[in-house]
Amino acid sequence: MSSLERSDVERLAALARIDMSDGDLDRLSGQLAVIVDAVAKVAEVAGEDVPATSHPIPLSNVHRPDAVRPSLAQDAALAAAPEAEEGRFRVPQILGEDA
Amino acid sequence: MAGLTYEKALEQFDPVFGIEVHVELNTATKMFCGCANQFGAEPNTQVCPVCLGLPGSMPVVNEKAVESAIRLGLSLGCSIRDSSRFARKNYFYPDVSKNYQISQYDEPTCFEGSLDVVLDDGEVVTVGIERAHMEEDAGKNTHVGGTGGIQGASHSLVDYNRGGVPLVEIVTHPIQGTGERVAEVARAYVATIRDIVKALDISDGRMEQGSVRADVNLSLRPKAAAGEDQAAVPFGKRSETKNVNSLRAIERAIHHEVVRQAELLLAGEPVVQETRHWHEDTGSTTPGRSKEQAEDYRYFPEPDLLPVEPSRDWVEELRGTIPEHPAKMRARLKDAWGFSDTDMRDAINADALDLIAASVEAGAKPQAARKWWMGELARTANDRGVTLRDLAVTPAHIAELQSLIDEGKINDKLARQALEGVLAGEGSPSEVVSSRGLEVVSDDSALEAAVDEALASQPDVLAKIQDGKVQAAGAIVGAVMKATRGQADAGRVREIILQRAGVEG
Amino acid sequence: MTDWTRASAADMAAAMQRGEVSSVELTQAHLDRIAGVDGDVHAFLHIDAEGALATARAVDEARANGEDLPALAGVPIAVKDVLVTEGLPTTAGSRILEGWIPPYDGTVTRKLREARMPILGKTNMDEFAMGSSTEHSGYGATHNPWDLDRIPGGSGGGSAAALAAFEAPLAIGSDTGGSIRQPASVTATVGVKPTYGGVSRYGAIALASSLDQLGPCARTVLDTALLHEVMGGHDDMDATSLDEPVPAVVDAARDGARRDLSGVRVGVIKELSGAEGGFQDGVKQRFDEALEHLRAMGAEIVEVSCPSFEYALAAYYVILPSEASSNLAKFDSVRFGMRVEKGNVERTMAATRAEGFGDEVKRRIILGTYALSAGYYDAYYGSAQKVRTLVQRDFDAAFAEVDVLVSPTTPTTPFKLGERVDDPMAMYLNDIATIPANLAGIPGMSLPAGTAPEDGLPVGFQILAPAREDARLYRVGAALEAALVDEWGGALTAQAPELEVK
């Protein structure tokens, strides 16, 4: 597995919505490359026949009944919002489209 | 190239399409929290830490949503996976509170089914279903400033009431071989899904409120030369038109995309694989994000939720609750009722099929029930701008009305007056007949007197009748009906006239 | 006059029942202690004197009225800032959440309120629990009361330091890869990571959902057990919560204190005790002495091998960042927390996250984004999930032979603040012995084993048990604690240098 490049970090930061300055990229890229190389060994050990574990304790069918619980009051829902307007969360202009 | 028509385009190209339908379930609560699932509340009043994506909150699956998804899957002929999982679809967007959507990815609950779609002329097209999976809806952005659209808006406002509402997404396999009927098949497919979810009572099926929404993929490929297999021709590049939210819009969007893509191909230009947005006002689509720059959604199994592992017994129990397939039910009713294709189509389009069925169930003859619902009542509903269901008349009323006619207690004209009374809330047809005094005059002596009087006043007509011109009796019938204010049985009046004139019928 | 801050929670509860002290007196004593020493220790991010005293007064009144009260009613507690508290600021150690007042209580918070325990405040932690030293807190590092120049462990360094500095008798922690046990180890306190699902995670700000577990922290094994029983139990707000009774850990702790371990088989994990793990001499020495105590109480000591542990650290540093990259996406400036406005919403989100997150959080988000991205999923996340299966199999095989497994909790005694902050890999190696339990979901405890002769700093002893067998930790832990306290002539924390009270 080849090491992580600075350009990879730049692309990943964009995907993760974190602005990075050149200085950030310089600092973090080197550290990340070391970490990526170190963790790549996970691919060495387990064969095709080993199943993946996503939950440490296997459970299934944990569902809740379709019964209404109280919601938050509108002012409580909006209390921590950086900006609110007309009972809604206000955000700056959205450029992208619906996914 | 301008002026290329849909028909011309499809003479040269073979369309391949697929549809993703999102069905909003009518559960009492949201997919992963106990907030009410109800359309139209004040903004951000049906929200909690879970659906607002507050730090520390965790989702728990609504069991009713699982049940609805499995029932829908079974109705689409799908297999139900022994163990299915939720996954996170990661992307940043303000209406997705957690910036990931909980969906299902590589292990959907329902997979590999097929659905027979019946076109207006009775032709059946079988659509392959790839999967039906559960996921949560997003909130709603309102764009402020500019023209109200996303372009030119100064800022946006987000309401998370819809965020977390349970959805089932149904994905088809590519549908081939529909040729010039592609738009019709697409429309009929979505209509069939809508009918099924309503029959299952898992969704209100209201497309105008977004309860059933469709994304339409379409590509064109060259028509195979004579003797060649069309299926061997590779698919072209496809567009995905998002949020096409009415049956008519589905047909229009496909028309538009067929023509748009054909024009590009004929001009030697490539079709770009991309998401496109549907514009109802102009009947056209515009490009969204191109798939080449698409988000990398980084799906992974949702660690806060556990596998859904429905027992065989439960699945079989749910299979037992699946109502008859709407298309099959229609075919059966059409036969049983002796309706023509037109009768049937009109009744379906007027959403009157179940009203007719209920009237028949209550004792009315099918044609009589059809006549009332599709005639008088359809006109009234149309005049008032309401649906048939909004009228104050029930299938039981119609059955009762018709039986009053069949028993000879009222005639058609009186029946219409009785119906007026029912619509005005005056009670059942019998009650209106008695309160308005609408019963036919069935006392022969009274009718004989009226006939005698009419014959006496029109001796020339009497002569004609006696001459054998029996049809002249119509004038006397009219006079008698007028004299009895319509409350006579015209047939009986005619018999008496002929009797009195000495020309037995 | 008794210095109640030195007492155990069990003794405080008993004294209140006997009427020797009131909850207000206890609470005030701890608030005074915090005022005196926390300027140097910096265990707390937020202190709620008013709220704590109000709860204390209500408990005292209730007791005066002869009401039945829960076992720990009136005993004050410190809460790691990872747990959501309605009306109290909750930041998870991150600037991006500065000033956030949650509109709801986490399930454990609710249980503490129902147990009528005064909440003294919220304790410092590495940002979003990413770290082993609290140096990644957005609000400055916590200092180890044993040596203010050294790390108190992490991520729950605030909770552990509060206990070691006698600022609180009990504290809530969260453990994703050792964040309860490693701080306990380096501060000579006790901490337990319960079986995954044993304590509700609802309201615990998620780091890595499949690894996180809230747990109790205290200065004695019995106190830890008492808090464990308050916190634990099924919760229908957490789908991964076990629908089972809380293990009888208090009984187990009392049982263990009788110092009879006959018939108990103790497995020493070869891979976590030998020279290969980079274990400091003094750590190894104290660990071996603890084994002798266990043997003396009747336990049978055997060596077991867990070969897959070699890959555990790598698997952990794939799974954790992957889940964290998704869990931390909600910090986007829309509904709560910091906003750095910069044109459109996309740029505003990116600017906010750049400003609000520290370097370690950014590193792990980028790493997780990479591990989940198209084309890399199978090699990283998929493989790591398989390693997880192998680690579980190693534990299953080991627990077929022995009742509990043991190792030193950390390879070294606490290092100096600043020593490893720019070397992430060196920092990550701290967790080598604690991580396997989180991968497998099994319970683990760290308790003091003494101080290393070479530096006089605390050494931790780790006990691991099979899933759902949390009670075994307490039985063995309480036995060892009793033997060691006997040897030391009192609790190890009493040997810590006195802090200057300001």
CSV table of C-alpha atoms in Angstrom, one decimal, chain B residues 331-471:
chain,number,residue,atom,x,y,z
B,331,ALA,CA,-58.7,-7.6,-14.2
B,332,ARG,CA,-60.9,-9.7,-11.9
B,333,LEU,CA,-63.4,-6.8,-11.4
B,334,LYS,CA,-63.5,-6.0,-15.1
B,335,ASP,CA,-64.5,-9.5,-15.9
B,336,ALA,CA,-67.0,-9.8,-13.1
B,337,TRP,CA,-68.6,-6.5,-13.9
B,338,GLY,CA,-68.6,-6.8,-17.6
B,339,PHE,CA,-67.0,-3.4,-18.1
B,340,SER,CA,-65.4,-2.3,-21.3
B,341,ASP,CA,-61.7,-1.1,-21.4
B,342,THR,CA,-63.0,2.5,-21.5
B,343,ASP,CA,-65.4,2.0,-18.5
B,344,MET,CA,-62.5,0.5,-16.6
B,345,ARG,CA,-60.0,3.2,-17.5
B,346,ASP,CA,-62.4,6.0,-16.8
B,347,ALA,CA,-63.3,4.5,-13.4
B,348,ILE,CA,-59.6,4.1,-12.5
B,349,ASN,CA,-58.7,7.6,-13.6
B,350,ALA,CA,-61.6,9.0,-11.6
B,351,ASP,CA,-60.3,7.0,-8.6
B,352,ALA,CA,-63.8,5.5,-8.4
B,353,LEU,CA,-63.0,1.8,-8.6
B,354,ASP,CA,-63.3,1.1,-4.9
B,355,LEU,CA,-66.4,3.2,-4.6
B,356,ILE,CA,-68.0,1.2,-7.4
B,357,ALA,CA,-66.8,-2.0,-5.8
B,358,ALA,CA,-68.2,-1.0,-2.5
B,359,SER,CA,-71.6,-0.1,-4.1
B,360,VAL,CA,-71.7,-3.5,-5.8
B,361,GLU,CA,-70.8,-5.1,-2.5
B,362,ALA,CA,-73.8,-3.2,-1.0
B,363,GLY,CA,-76.1,-4.7,-3.6
B,364,ALA,CA,-76.0,-2.4,-6.6
B,365,LYS,CA,-75.6,-3.7,-10.1
B,366,PRO,CA,-72.1,-2.9,-11.5
B,367,GLN,CA,-73.3,-0.9,-14.4
B,368,ALA,CA,-75.8,1.1,-12.3
B,369,ALA,CA,-73.1,1.8,-9.8
B,370,ARG,CA,-70.7,2.9,-12.5
B,371,LYS,CA,-73.5,5.1,-14.0
B,372,TRP,CA,-74.1,7.0,-10.8
B,373,TRP,CA,-70.4,7.4,-9.7
B,374,MET,CA,-69.1,8.3,-13.2
B,375,GLY,CA,-72.1,10.4,-14.2
B,376,GLU,CA,-74.1,12.5,-11.8
B,377,LEU,CA,-71.6,12.3,-8.9
B,378,ALA,CA,-68.5,12.8,-11.0
B,379,ARG,CA,-70.1,15.9,-12.5
B,380,THR,CA,-71.1,17.2,-9.0
B,381,ALA,CA,-67.6,16.6,-7.6
B,382,ASN,CA,-66.1,18.3,-10.6
B,383,ASP,CA,-68.4,21.3,-10.3
B,384,ARG,CA,-67.6,21.6,-6.6
B,385,GLY,CA,-63.9,21.0,-7.2
B,386,VAL,CA,-63.7,18.1,-4.7
B,387,THR,CA,-63.1,14.4,-5.0
B,388,LEU,CA,-65.8,11.8,-5.0
B,389,ARG,CA,-64.9,10.8,-1.5
B,390,ASP,CA,-65.6,14.3,-0.3
B,391,LEU,CA,-69.2,14.1,-1.3
B,392,ALA,CA,-71.8,13.3,1.4
B,393,VAL,CA,-72.8,10.1,-0.4
B,394,THR,CA,-71.7,6.6,0.3
B,395,PRO,CA,-71.7,3.4,-1.7
B,396,ALA,CA,-74.5,2.2,0.5
B,397,HIS,CA,-76.6,5.2,-0.5
B,398,ILE,CA,-76.0,4.3,-4.2
B,399,ALA,CA,-77.1,0.7,-3.7
B,400,GLU,CA,-80.2,1.9,-1.9
B,401,LEU,CA,-81.0,4.5,-4.5
B,402,GLN,CA,-80.7,1.9,-7.3
B,403,SER,CA,-82.9,-0.6,-5.4
B,404,LEU,CA,-85.6,2.1,-5.1
B,405,ILE,CA,-85.5,2.4,-8.8
B,406,ASP,CA,-85.5,-1.3,-9.5
B,407,GLU,CA,-88.5,-1.7,-7.2
B,408,GLY,CA,-90.3,0.9,-9.2
B,409,LYS,CA,-90.7,3.2,-6.2
B,410,ILE,CA,-89.0,6.0,-8.0
B,411,ASN,CA,-87.9,6.6,-11.6
B,412,ASP,CA,-84.6,8.0,-12.8
B,413,LYS,CA,-85.7,11.6,-12.6
B,414,LEU,CA,-86.9,11.2,-9.1
B,415,ALA,CA,-83.8,9.3,-8.2
B,416,ARG,CA,-81.7,12.3,-9.3
B,417,GLN,CA,-83.8,14.5,-7.0
B,418,ALA,CA,-83.3,12.0,-4.2
B,419,LEU,CA,-79.6,12.1,-4.8
B,420,GLU,CA,-79.7,15.9,-4.6
B,421,GLY,CA,-81.2,15.5,-1.2
B,422,VAL,CA,-78.6,13.0,-0.1
B,423,LEU,CA,-75.8,15.3,-1.3
B,424,ALA,CA,-77.5,18.1,0.7
B,425,GLY,CA,-77.2,16.0,3.8
B,426,GLU,CA,-80.9,15.3,4.1
B,427,GLY,CA,-80.4,11.7,4.9
B,428,SER,CA,-80.5,8.4,3.1
B,429,PRO,CA,-82.2,8.0,-0.3
B,430,SER,CA,-85.3,6.5,1.4
B,431,GLU,CA,-85.5,9.3,3.9
B,432,VAL,CA,-85.2,11.9,1.1
B,433,VAL,CA,-87.8,10.2,-1.0
B,434,SER,CA,-90.3,10.2,1.9
B,435,SER,CA,-89.5,13.7,3.2
B,436,ARG,CA,-89.6,15.2,-0.3
B,437,GLY,CA,-92.6,13.1,-1.3
B,438,LEU,CA,-90.9,11.8,-4.4
B,439,GLU,CA,-92.6,8.4,-4.7
B,440,VAL,CA,-94.1,7.5,-8.1
B,441,VAL,CA,-97.8,7.6,-8.5
B,442,SER,CA,-98.6,3.9,-8.6
B,443,ASP,CA,-102.4,4.3,-8.0
B,444,ASP,CA,-103.8,3.1,-11.5
B,445,SER,CA,-107.1,4.9,-11.0
B,446,ALA,CA,-105.4,8.3,-10.5
B,447,LEU,CA,-103.3,7.6,-13.6
B,448,GLU,CA,-106.3,6.5,-15.6
B,449,ALA,CA,-108.1,9.7,-14.7
B,450,ALA,CA,-105.0,11.7,-15.8
B,451,VAL,CA,-104.8,9.7,-19.1
B,452,ASP,CA,-108.5,10.2,-19.8
B,453,GLU,CA,-108.2,13.9,-19.3
B,454,ALA,CA,-105.1,14.1,-21.6
B,455,LEU,CA,-106.8,12.0,-24.3
B,456,ALA,CA,-109.9,14.1,-24.1
B,457,SER,CA,-108.0,17.3,-24.5
B,458,GLN,CA,-106.0,16.0,-27.5
B,459,PRO,CA,-108.5,14.0,-29.6
B,460,ASP,CA,-106.3,14.2,-32.7
B,461,VAL,CA,-103.5,12.3,-30.9
B,462,LEU,CA,-106.0,9.7,-29.8
B,463,ALA,CA,-107.1,9.2,-33.4
B,464,LYS,CA,-103.5,8.7,-34.5
B,465,ILE,CA,-102.9,6.1,-31.8
B,466,GLN,CA,-106.0,4.3,-32.8
B,467,ASP,CA,-104.8,4.5,-36.4
B,468,GLY,CA,-101.8,2.4,-35.3
B,469,LYS,CA,-99.3,5.2,-34.9
B,470,VAL,CA,-98.5,4.0,-31.4
B,471,GLN,CA,-95.5,6.3,-31.1
